[in-house]
Short mmCIF file of C-alpha atoms in Angstrom, two decimals:
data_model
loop_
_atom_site.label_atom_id
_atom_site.label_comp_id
_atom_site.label_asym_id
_atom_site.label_seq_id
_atom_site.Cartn_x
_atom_site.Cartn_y
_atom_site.Cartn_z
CA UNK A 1 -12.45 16.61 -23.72
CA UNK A 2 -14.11 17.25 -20.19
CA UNK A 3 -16.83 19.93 -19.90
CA UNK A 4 -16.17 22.64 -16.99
CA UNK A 5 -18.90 21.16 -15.53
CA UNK A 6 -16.72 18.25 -15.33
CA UNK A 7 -13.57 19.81 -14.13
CA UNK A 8 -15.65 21.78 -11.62
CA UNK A 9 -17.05 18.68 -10.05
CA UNK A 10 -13.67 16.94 -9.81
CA UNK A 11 -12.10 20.24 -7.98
CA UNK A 12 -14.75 19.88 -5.65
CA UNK A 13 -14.15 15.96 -4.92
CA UNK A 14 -10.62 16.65 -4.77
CA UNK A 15 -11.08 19.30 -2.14
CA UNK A 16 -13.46 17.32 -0.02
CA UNK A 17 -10.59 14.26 -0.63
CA UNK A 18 -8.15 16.80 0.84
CA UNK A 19 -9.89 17.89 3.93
CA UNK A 20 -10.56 14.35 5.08
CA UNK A 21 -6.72 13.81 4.78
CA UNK A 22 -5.69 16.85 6.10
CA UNK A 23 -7.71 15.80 9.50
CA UNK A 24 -6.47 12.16 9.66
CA UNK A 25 -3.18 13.87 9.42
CA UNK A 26 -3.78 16.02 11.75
CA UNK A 27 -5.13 13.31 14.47
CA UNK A 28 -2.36 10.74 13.55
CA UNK A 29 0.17 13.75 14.60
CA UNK A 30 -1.56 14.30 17.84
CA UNK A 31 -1.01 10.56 18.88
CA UNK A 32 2.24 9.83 17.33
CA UNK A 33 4.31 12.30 19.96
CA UNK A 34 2.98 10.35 22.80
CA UNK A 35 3.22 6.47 21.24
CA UNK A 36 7.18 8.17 20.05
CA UNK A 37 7.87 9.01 23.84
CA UNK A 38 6.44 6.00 25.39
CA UNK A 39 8.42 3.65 22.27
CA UNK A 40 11.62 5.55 23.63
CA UNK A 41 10.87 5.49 27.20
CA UNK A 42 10.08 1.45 26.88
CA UNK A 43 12.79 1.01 25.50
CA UNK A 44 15.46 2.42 28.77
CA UNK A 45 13.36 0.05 31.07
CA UNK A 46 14.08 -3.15 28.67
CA UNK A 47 17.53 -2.35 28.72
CA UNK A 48 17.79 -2.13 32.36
CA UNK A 49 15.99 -5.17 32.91
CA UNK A 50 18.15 -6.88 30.28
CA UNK A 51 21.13 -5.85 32.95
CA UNK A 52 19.57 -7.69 35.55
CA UNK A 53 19.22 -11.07 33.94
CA UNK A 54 22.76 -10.53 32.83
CA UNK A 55 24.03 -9.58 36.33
CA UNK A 56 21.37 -12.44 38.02
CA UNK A 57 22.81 -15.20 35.19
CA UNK A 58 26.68 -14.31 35.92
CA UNK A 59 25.91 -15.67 39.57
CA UNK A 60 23.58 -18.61 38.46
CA UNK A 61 26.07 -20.21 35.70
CA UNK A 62 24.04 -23.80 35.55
CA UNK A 63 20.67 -22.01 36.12
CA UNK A 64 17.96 -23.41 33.81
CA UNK A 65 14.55 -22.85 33.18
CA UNK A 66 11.81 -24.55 30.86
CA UNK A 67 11.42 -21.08 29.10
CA UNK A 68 15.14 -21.66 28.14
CA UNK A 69 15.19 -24.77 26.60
CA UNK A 70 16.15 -25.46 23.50
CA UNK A 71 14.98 -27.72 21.03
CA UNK A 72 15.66 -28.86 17.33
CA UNK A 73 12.75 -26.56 15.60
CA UNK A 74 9.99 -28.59 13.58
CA UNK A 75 7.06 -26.46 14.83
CA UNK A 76 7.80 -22.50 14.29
CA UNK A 77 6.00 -19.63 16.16
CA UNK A 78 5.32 -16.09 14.68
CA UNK A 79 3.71 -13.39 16.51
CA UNK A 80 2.98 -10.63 13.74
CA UNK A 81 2.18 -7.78 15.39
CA UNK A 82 0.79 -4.98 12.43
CA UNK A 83 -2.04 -2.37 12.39
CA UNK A 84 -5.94 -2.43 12.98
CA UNK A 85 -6.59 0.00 10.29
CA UNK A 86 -4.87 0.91 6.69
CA UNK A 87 -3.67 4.31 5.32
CA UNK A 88 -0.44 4.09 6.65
CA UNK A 89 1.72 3.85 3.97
CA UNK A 90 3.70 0.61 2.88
CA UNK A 91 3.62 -0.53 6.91
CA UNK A 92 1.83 -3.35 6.46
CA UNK A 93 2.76 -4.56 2.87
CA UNK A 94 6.61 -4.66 4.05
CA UNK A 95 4.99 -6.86 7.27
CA UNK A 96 3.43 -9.24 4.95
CA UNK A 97 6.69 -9.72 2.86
CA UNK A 98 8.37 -11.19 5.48
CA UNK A 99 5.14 -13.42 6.89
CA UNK A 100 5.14 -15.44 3.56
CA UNK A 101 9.22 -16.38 4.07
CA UNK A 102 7.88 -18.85 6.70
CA UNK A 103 7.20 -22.24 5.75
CA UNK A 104 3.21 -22.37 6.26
CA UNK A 105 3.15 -26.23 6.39
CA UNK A 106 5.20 -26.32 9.99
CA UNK A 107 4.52 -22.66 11.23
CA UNK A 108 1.86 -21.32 13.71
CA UNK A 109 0.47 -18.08 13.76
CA UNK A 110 -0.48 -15.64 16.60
CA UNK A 111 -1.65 -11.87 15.36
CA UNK A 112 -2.17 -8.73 17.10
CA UNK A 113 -3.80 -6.62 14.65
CA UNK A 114 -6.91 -6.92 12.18
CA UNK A 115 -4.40 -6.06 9.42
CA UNK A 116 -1.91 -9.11 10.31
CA UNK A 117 -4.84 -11.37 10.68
CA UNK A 118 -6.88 -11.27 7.46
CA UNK A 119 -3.23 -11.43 5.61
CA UNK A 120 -2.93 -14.66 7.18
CA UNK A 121 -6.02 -16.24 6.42
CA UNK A 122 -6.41 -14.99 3.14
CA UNK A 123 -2.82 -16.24 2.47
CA UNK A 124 -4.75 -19.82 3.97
CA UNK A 125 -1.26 -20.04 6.53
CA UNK A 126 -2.48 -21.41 10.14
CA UNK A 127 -3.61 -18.86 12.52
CA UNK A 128 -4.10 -19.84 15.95
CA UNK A 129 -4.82 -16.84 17.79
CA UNK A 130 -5.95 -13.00 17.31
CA UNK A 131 -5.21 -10.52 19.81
CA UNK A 132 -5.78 -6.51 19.25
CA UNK A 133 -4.37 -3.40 21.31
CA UNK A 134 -5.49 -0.20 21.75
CA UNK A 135 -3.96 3.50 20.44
CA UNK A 136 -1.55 2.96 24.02
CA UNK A 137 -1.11 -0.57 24.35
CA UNK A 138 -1.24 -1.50 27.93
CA UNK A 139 0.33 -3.81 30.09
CA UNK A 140 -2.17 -6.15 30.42
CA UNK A 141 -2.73 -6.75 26.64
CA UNK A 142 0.98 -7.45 26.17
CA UNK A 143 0.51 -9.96 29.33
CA UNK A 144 -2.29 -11.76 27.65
CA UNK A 145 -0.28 -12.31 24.65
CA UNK A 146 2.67 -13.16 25.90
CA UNK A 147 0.74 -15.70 28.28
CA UNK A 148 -0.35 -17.47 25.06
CA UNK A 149 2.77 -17.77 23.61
CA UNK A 150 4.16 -19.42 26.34
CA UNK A 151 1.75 -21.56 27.06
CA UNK A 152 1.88 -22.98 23.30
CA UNK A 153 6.13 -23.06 23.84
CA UNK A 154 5.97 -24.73 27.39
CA UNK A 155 2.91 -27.29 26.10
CA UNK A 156 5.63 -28.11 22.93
CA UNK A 157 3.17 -26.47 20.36
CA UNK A 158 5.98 -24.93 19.04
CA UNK A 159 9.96 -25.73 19.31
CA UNK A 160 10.77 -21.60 19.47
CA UNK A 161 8.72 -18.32 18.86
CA UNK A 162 10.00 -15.28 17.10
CA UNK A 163 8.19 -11.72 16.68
CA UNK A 164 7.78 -9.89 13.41
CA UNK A 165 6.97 -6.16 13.88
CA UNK A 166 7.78 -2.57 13.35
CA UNK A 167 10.41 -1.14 14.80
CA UNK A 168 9.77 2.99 15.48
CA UNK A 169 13.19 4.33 13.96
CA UNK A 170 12.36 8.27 13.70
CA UNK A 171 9.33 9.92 12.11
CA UNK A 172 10.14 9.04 8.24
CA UNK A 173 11.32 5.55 8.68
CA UNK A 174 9.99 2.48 10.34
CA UNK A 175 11.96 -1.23 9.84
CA UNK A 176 10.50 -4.88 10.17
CA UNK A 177 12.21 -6.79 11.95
CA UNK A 178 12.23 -10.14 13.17
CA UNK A 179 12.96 -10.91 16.62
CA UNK A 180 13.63 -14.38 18.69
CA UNK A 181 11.18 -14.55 22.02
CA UNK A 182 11.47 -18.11 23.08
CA UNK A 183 13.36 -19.60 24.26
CA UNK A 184 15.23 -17.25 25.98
CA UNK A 185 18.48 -17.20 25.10
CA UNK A 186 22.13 -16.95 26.49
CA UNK A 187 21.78 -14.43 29.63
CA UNK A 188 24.82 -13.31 28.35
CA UNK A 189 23.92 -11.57 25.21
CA UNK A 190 20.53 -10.49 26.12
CA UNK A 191 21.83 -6.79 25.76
CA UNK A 192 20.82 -4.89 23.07
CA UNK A 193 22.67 -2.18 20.59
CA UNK A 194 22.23 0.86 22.33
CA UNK A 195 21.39 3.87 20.60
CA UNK A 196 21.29 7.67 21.24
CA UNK A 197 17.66 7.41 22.97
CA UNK A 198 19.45 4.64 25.60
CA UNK A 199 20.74 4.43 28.14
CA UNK A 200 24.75 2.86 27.84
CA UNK A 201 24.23 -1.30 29.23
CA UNK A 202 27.55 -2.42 29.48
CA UNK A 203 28.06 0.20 32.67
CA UNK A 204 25.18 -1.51 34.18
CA UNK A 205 25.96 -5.06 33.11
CA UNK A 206 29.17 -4.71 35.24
CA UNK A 207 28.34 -3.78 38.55
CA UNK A 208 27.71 -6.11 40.83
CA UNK A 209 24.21 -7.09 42.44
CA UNK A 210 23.43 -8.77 45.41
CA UNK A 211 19.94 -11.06 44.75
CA UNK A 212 17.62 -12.41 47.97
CA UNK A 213 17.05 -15.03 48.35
CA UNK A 214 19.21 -15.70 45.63
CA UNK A 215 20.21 -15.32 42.14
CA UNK A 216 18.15 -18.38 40.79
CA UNK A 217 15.37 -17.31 42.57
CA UNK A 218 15.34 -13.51 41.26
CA UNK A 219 15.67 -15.39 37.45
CA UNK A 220 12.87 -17.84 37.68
CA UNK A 221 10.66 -14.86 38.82
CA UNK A 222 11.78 -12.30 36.13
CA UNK A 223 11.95 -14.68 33.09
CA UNK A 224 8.22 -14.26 32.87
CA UNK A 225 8.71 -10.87 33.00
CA UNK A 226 10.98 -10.51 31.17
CA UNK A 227 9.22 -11.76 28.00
CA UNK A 228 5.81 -9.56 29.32
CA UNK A 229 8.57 -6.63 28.85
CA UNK A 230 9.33 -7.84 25.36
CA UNK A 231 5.89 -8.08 24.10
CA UNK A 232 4.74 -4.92 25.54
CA UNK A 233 7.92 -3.20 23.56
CA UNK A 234 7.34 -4.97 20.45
CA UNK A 235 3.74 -3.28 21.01
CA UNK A 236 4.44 0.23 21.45
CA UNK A 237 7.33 0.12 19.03
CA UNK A 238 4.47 -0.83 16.71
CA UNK A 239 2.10 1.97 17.66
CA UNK A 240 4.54 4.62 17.21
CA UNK A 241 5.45 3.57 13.71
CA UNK A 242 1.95 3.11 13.05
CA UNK A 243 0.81 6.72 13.85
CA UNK A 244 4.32 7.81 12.29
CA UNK A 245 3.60 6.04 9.26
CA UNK A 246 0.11 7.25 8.71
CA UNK A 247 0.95 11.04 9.37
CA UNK A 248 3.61 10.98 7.03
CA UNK A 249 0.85 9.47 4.52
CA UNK A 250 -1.49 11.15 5.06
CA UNK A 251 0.32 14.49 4.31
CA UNK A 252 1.47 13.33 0.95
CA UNK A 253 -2.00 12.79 0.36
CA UNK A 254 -2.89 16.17 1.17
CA UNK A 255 -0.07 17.52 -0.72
CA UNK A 256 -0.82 16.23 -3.53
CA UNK A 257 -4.45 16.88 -3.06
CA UNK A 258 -3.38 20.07 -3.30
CA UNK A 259 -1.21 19.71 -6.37
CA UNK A 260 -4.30 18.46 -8.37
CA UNK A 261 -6.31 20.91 -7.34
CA UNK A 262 -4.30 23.52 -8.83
CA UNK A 263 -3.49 21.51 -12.04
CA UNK A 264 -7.17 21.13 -12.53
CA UNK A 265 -7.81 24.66 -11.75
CA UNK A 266 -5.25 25.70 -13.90
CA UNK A 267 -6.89 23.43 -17.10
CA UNK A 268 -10.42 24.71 -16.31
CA UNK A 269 -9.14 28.10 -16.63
CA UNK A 270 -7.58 27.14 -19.83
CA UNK A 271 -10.97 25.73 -20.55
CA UNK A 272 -13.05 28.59 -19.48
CA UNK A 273 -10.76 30.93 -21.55
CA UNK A 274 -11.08 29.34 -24.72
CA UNK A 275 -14.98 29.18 -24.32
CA UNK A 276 -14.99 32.62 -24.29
CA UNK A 277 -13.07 33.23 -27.28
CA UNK A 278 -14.80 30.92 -29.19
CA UNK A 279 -18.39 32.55 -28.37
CA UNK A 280 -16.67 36.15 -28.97
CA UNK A 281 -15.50 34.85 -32.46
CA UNK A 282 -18.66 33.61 -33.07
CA UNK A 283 -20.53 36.62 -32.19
CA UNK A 284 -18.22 38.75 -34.21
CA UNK A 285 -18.47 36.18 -37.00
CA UNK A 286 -22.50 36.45 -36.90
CA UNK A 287 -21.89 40.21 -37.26
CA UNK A 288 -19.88 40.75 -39.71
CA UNK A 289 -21.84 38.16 -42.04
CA UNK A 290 -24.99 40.26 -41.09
CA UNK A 291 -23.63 43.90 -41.90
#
């Protein structure tokens, strides 16, 4: 049975447990309102770039482009995109379920995140590149990225890419999914499901748009684009369910700091209690053998 001394000491690591919690919870809420809004407002732009690849393609029917191709797949790429640091819940566990469905024998790996990375090479699966991103992912680290993986789909490294992050759902719930990159598919079904944070597409996709110098020439340009846009998404969709993840952790930490604090104040009370009655029965014991 534990001494108070005991119980005392584990109140006290409990508490200093619960204030370390309570202030990663309280800095994970601070930057998970702005990676939510930029998620959400990322996500209006792709759609409205999506329209005009569907508008340019309806004008350009035999357009083609060598980040459309298609090929029978014997060389798979994955870019996993998870977290730098842990603490946030079951985000990265659910990530690696879905890295170890892919054959490792004919797939290549590109990472952005620490997390994402040592899964892969401790899992002994071939990882070819390691990128990180900052708290707000900027456009230049998705670039970077996205210039790798096409560079390995262009140079036939790979027959087709696909991305494997978190999508940012709402504050309690984040989903991996898994997301074809390259090649870029039909034009015509490069619209999304639109939700209550975006804007309607099929409006957009039917009006019509005049292209200069011409429709062909507006594609080959945005293509690129396009797939910098993608990356960039699939990067602050991550963040935000990152920072969601981790506040939402981090308070059922604290809560239940909180819980064992009183449980264990509750028993060394208990404790205490009975200490005291046992001395005062042995006192009165003592005296009433002595008189």
């Amino acid at each position: 049975m534990p001494s108070t001394r005991d119980i005392r000491r584990r109140i006290k690591s409990v508490k200093n447990t619960a204030q370390i919690t309570k202030a990663m919870q309280m800095v994970a809420s601070s930057k998970m309102r702005k990676a939510q809004l930029a998620a959400l407002a990322g996500r209006r732009f792709t759609v409205l770039l999506n329209q005009v690849l569907v508008s340019a393609g309806k004008g350009s029917q035999d357009f083609s482009h060598p980040l459309m191709e298609q090929r029978a797949v014997a060389k798979h790429g994955v870019l996993a995109v998870s977290t730098d640091k842990g603490l946030c819940g079951a985000l990265n566990t659910n990530l690696g379920r879905e890295v170890v469905k892919f054959d490792r024998n004919n797939t290549a790996y590109v990472t952005a995140g620490r997390k994402a990375s040592q899964f892969i090479v401790r899992t002994k699966r071939n990882l070819v590149a390691e990128f990180t991103y900052k708290d707000t992912p900027s456009v230049a680290e998705a670039r970077a990225i996205s210039k790798a993986l096409q560079e390995m789909f262009l140079k036939g490294e790979v027959d087709c890419v696909d991305v494997l992050f978190t999508r940012f759902v709402n504050t309690l719930t984040q989903k991996v999914e898994l997301r074809r990159l390259l090649p870029v598919g039909d034009l015509k079904n490069l619209l999304p499901e639109t939700t209550s944070d975006q804007p309607a597409a099929t409006g957009g996709a039917d009006l019509q748009h005049l292209f200069e110098p011409s429709a062909e020439h507006v594609l080959s340009a945005i293509l690129p684009i396009y797939v910098d846009t993608v990356v960039y998404q699939v990067l602050v969709e991550a963040k935000a369910s990152e920072h969601s993840s981790r506040m939402v952790a981090m308070k059922n930490a604290t809560d239940n700091a909180k819980q064992l604090i009183k449980d264990l104040t509750l028993e060394y009370n208990k404790l205490r209690q009975a200490n005291i009655t046992r001395e005062l029965l042995e006192i009165t014991s003592a005296a009433m053998a002595m008189g």
